[in-house]
Short mmCIF file of C-alpha atoms and ligand atoms in Angstrom, two decimals:
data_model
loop_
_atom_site.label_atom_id
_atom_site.label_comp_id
_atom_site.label_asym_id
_atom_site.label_seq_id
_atom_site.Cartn_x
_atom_site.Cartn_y
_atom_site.Cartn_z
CA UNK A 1135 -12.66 14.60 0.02
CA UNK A 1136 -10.38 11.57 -0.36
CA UNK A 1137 -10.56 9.21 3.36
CA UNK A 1138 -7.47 8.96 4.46
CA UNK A 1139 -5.70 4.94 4.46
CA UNK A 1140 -3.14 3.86 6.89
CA UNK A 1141 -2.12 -0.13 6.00
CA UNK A 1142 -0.20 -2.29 7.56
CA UNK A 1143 2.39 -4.65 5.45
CA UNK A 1144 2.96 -7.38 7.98
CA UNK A 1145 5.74 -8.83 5.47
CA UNK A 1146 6.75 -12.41 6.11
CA UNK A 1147 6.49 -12.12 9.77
CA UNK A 1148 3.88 -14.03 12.04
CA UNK A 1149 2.69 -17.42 12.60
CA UNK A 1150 -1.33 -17.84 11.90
CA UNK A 1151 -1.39 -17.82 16.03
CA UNK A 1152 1.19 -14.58 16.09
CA UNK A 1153 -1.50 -12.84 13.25
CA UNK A 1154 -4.59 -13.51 15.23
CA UNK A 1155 -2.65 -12.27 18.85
CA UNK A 1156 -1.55 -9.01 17.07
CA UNK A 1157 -5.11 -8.28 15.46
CA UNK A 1158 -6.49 -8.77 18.76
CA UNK A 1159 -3.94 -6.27 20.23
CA UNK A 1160 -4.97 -3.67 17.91
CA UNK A 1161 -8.51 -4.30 17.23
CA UNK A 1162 -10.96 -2.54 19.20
CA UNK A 1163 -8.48 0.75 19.56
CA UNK A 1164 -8.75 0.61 15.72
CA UNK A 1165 -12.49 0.25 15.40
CA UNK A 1166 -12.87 3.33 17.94
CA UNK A 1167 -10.93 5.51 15.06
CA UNK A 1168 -13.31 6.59 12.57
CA UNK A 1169 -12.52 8.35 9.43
CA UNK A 1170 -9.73 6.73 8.49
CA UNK A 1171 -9.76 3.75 6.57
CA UNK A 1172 -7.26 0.88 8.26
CA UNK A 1173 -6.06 -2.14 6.62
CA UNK A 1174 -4.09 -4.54 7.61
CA UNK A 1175 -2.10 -6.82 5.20
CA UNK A 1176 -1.09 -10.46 7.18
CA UNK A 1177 0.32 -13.42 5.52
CA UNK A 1178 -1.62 -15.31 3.12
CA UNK A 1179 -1.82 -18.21 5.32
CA UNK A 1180 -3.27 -15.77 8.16
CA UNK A 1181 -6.06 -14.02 6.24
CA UNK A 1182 -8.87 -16.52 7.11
CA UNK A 1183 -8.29 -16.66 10.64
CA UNK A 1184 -7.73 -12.37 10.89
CA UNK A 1185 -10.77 -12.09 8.82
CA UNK A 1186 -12.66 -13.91 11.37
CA UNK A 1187 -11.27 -11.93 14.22
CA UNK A 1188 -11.99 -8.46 12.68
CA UNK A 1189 -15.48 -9.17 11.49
CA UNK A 1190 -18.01 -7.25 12.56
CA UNK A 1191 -15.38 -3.97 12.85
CA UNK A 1192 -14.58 -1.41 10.54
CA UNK A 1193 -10.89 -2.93 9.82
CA UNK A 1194 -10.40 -4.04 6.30
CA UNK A 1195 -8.01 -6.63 5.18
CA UNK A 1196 -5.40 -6.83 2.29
CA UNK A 1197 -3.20 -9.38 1.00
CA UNK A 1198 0.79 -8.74 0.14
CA UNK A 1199 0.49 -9.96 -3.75
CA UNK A 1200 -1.40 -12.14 -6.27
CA UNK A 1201 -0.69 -13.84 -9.33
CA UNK A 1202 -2.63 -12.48 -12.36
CA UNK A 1203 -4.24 -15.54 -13.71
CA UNK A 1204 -7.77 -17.03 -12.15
CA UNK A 1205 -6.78 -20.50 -12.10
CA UNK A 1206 -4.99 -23.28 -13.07
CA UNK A 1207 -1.45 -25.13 -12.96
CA UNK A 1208 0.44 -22.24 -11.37
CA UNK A 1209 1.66 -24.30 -8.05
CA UNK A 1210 2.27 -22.33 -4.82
CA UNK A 1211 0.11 -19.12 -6.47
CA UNK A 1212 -2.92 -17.58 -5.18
CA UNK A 1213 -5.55 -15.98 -7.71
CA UNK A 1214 -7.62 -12.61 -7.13
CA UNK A 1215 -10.65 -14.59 -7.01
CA UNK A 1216 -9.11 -16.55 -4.10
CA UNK A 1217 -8.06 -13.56 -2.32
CA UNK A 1218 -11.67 -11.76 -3.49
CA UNK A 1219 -13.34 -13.93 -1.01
CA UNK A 1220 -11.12 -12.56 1.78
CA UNK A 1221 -9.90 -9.34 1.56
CA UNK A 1222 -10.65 -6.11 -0.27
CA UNK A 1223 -7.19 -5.02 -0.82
CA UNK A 1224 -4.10 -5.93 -2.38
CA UNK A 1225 -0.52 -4.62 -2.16
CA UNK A 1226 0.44 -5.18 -6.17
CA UNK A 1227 4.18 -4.25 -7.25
CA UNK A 1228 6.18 -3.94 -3.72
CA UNK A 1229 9.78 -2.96 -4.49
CA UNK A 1230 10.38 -6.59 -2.30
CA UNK A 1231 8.90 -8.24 -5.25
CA UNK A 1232 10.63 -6.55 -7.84
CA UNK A 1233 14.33 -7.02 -6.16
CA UNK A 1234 13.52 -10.85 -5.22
CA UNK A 1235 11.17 -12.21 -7.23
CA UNK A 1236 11.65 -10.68 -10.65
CA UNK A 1237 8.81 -8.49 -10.84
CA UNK A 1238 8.57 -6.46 -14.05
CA UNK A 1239 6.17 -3.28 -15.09
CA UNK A 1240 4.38 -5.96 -16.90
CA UNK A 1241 3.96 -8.28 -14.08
CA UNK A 1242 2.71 -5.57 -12.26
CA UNK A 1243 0.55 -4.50 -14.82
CA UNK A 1244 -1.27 -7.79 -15.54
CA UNK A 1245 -1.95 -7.85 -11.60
CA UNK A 1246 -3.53 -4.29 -11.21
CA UNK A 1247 -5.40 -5.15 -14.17
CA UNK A 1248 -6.85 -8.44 -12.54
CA UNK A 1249 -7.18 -7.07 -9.28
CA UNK A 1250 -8.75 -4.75 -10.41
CA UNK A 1251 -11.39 -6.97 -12.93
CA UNK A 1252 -12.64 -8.84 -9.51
CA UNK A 1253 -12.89 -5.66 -7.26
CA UNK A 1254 -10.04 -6.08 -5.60
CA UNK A 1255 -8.26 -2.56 -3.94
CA UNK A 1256 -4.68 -2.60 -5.29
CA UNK A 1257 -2.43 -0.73 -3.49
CA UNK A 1258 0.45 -0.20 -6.37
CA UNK A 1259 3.45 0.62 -4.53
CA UNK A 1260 5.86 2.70 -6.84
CA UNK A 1261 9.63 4.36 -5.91
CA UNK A 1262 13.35 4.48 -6.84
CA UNK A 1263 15.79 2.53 -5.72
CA UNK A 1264 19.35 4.41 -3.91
CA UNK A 1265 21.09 5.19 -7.30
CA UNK A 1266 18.18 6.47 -8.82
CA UNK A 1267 17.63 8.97 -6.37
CA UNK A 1268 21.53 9.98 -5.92
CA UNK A 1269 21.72 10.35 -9.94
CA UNK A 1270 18.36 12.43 -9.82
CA UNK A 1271 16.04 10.20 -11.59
CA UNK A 1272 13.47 9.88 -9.03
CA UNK A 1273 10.63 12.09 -11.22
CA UNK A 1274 11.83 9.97 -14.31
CA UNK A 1275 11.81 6.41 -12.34
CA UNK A 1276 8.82 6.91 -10.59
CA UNK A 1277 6.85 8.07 -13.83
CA UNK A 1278 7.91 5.61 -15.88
CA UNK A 1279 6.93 2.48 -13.75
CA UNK A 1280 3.32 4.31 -13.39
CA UNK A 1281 2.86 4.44 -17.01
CA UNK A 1282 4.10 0.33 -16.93
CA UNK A 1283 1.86 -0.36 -14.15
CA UNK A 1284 -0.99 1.11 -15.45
CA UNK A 1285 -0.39 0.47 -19.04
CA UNK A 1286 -3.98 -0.18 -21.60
CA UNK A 1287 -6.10 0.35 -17.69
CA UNK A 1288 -8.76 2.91 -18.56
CA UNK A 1289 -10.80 2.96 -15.07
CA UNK A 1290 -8.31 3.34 -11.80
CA UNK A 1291 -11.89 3.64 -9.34
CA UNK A 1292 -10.31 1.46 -6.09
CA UNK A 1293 -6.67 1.91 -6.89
CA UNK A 1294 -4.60 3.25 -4.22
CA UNK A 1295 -0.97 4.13 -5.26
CA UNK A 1296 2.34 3.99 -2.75
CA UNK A 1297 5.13 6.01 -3.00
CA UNK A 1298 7.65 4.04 -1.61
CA UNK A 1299 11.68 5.13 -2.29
CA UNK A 1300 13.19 1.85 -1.95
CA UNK A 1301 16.26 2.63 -0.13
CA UNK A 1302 13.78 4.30 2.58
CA UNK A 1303 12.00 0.78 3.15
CA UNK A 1304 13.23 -1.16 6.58
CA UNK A 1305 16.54 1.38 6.58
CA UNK A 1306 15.15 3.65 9.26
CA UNK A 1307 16.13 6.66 6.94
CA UNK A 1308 12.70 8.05 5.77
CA UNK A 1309 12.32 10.75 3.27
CA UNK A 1310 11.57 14.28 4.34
CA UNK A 1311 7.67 15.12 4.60
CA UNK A 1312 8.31 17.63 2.00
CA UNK A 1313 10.37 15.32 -0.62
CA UNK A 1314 7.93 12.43 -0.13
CA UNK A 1315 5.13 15.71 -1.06
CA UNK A 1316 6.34 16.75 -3.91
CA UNK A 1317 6.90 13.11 -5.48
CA UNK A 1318 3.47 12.43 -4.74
CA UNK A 1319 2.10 15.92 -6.47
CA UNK A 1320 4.25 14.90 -9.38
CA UNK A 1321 2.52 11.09 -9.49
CA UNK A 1322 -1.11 13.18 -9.11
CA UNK A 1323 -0.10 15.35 -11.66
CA UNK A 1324 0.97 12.95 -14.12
CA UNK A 1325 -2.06 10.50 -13.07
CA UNK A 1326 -3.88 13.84 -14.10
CA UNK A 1327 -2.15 13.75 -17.66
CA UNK A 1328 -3.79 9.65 -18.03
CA UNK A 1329 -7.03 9.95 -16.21
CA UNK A 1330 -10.18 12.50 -16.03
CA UNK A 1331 -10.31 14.93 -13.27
CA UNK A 1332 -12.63 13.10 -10.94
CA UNK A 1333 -10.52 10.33 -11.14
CA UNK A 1334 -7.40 11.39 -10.02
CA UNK A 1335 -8.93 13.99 -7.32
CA UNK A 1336 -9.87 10.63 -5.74
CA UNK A 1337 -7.12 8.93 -6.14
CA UNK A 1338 -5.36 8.24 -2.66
CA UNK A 1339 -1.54 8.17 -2.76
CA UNK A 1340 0.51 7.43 0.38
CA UNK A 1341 3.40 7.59 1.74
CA UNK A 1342 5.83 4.31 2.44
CA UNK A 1343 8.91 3.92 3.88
CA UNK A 1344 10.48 3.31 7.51
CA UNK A 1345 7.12 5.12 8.99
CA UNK A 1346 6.94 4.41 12.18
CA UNK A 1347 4.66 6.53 15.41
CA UNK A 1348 7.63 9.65 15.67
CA UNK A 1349 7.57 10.14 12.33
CA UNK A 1350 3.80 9.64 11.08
CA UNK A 1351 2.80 13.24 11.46
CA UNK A 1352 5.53 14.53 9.23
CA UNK A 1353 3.94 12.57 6.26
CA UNK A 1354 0.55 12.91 6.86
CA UNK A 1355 -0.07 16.34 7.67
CA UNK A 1356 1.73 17.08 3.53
CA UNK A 1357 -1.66 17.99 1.87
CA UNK A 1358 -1.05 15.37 -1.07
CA UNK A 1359 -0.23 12.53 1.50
CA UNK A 1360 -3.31 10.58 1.91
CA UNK A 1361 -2.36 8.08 4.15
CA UNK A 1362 0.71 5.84 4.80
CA UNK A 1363 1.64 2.28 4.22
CA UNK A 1364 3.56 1.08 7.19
CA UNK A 1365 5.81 -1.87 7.23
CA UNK A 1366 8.27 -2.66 10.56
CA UNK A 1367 5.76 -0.28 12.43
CA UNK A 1368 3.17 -2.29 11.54
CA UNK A 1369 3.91 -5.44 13.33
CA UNK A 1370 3.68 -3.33 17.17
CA UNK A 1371 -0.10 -2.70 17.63
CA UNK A 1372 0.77 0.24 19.86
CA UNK A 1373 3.11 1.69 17.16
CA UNK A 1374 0.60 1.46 14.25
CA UNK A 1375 -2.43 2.27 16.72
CA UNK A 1376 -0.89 5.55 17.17
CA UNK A 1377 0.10 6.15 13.27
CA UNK A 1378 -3.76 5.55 13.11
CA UNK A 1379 -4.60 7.90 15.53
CA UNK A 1380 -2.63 10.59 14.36
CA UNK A 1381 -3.64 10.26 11.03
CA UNK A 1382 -7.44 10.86 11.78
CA UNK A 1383 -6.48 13.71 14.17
CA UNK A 1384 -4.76 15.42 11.18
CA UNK A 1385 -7.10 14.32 8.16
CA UNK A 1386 -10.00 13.58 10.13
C1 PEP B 1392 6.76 -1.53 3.37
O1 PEP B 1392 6.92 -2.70 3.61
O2 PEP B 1392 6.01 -1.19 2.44
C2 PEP B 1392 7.47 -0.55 4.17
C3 PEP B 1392 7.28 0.72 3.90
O3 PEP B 1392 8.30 -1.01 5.16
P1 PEP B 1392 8.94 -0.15 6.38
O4 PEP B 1392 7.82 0.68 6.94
O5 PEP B 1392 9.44 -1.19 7.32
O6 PEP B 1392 10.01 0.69 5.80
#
């Protein structure tokens, strides 16, 4: 029912010519894979030229963040209606942006809500951070920044949600397929309590955090795992080729 999303978060890593080699790499093996939708999220500075090169294939582009308003004195920003032109996703929220740049609930709020308003995908990544999940409070953590991200948003149709524990992202220590399930029943079941039934049965929610091509399956073959988003991984066109792959041979 829900098609399964693998994306790629390139990070701050690769030079406009370094984006355009690696989409080349990975292109036509990831145009062959049907039934999964694959995104890849480069650099701001890289989106035009990728665009071009994946044109004309079934590979859809995201950006790593946005600022909420349309326009205007906001130096160094880039708007959704910018990025609308582009790309059809958006990675809103990453627990990068929180830790460095100050990202609150509210932030993230006022940029799901105007990704949202021009059509843009956001992928709202969500998770606890180490102490969190030592003291327990992943359930509490995690719900609590949905209800701030999606706080006064009545229609979620395009949002796709990551669940991302932070002290799993670039540490090579994954969660267990089973853990990362559960959390992501509990985020469908409390997206359940917000949002009407057809809603939230199409809701995809993925997995993030150290995924790489040996680990993949583990997440994706969890039935509430819809997909996964893949940074470090991401950035070897073999690697994320076979996450790909994988994925559609489970979900497909
Ligand atoms: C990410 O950047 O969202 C991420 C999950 O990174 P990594 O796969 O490198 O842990």
């Amino acid at each position: 029912m829900r098609v399964p999303l693998v994306a790629g978060n390139w990070k701050m890593n690769t030079t406009v010519n370094e984006a355009v080699a690696l989409v080349y790499k990975m292109r036509l093996g990831l145009d062959e894979i049907d039934k999964v939708e694959k995104v890849v999220c480069p650099p701001f500075i890289s989106l035009a030229a990728v665009k071009e090169v994946i044109k004309d294939s079934s590979i859809r582009l995201g950006a790593q963040n946005m600022y909420f308003e349309s326009s205007g004195a906001y130096t160094g920003e880039i708007s959704p209606i910018m990025l609308a032109e582009l790309c059809q996703f958006v990675i809103i929220g990453h627990s990068e942006r929180r830790q460095y740049f100050g990202e609150t609930g509210e932030i993230v709020n006022r940029k799901v809500r105007a990704a949202l308003k021009v059509g843009l995908k956001p992928i709202l990544c969500i998770g606890e951070r180490l102490d969190d999940y030592e003291a327990g409070r992943t359930e509490k953590v995690v719900t609590e920044q949905l209800e701030s991200s999606l706080a006064g948003i009545g229609d979620i149709s395009g949002l796709v949600i990551a669940y991302e524990p932070v002290w799993a992202i670039g540490t090579g220590k994954a969660t267990t397929g089973e853990q990362a399930n559960e959390i992501i029943g509990l985020i469908r079941r409390n997206m359940a309590k917000l949002y009407d039934k057809e809603a939230t049965q199409s809701l995809r929610i993925l997995y993030g955090g150290s995924v790489t091509a040996v680990n993949s399956g583990e997440f994706i073959k969890q039935p509430e795992i819809d997909g996964a988003l893949v940074g470090g991984a991401s950035l070897d066109a073999d690697q994320f080729l076979s996450i790909v792959r994988q994925t559609a041979k489970i979900k497909g």
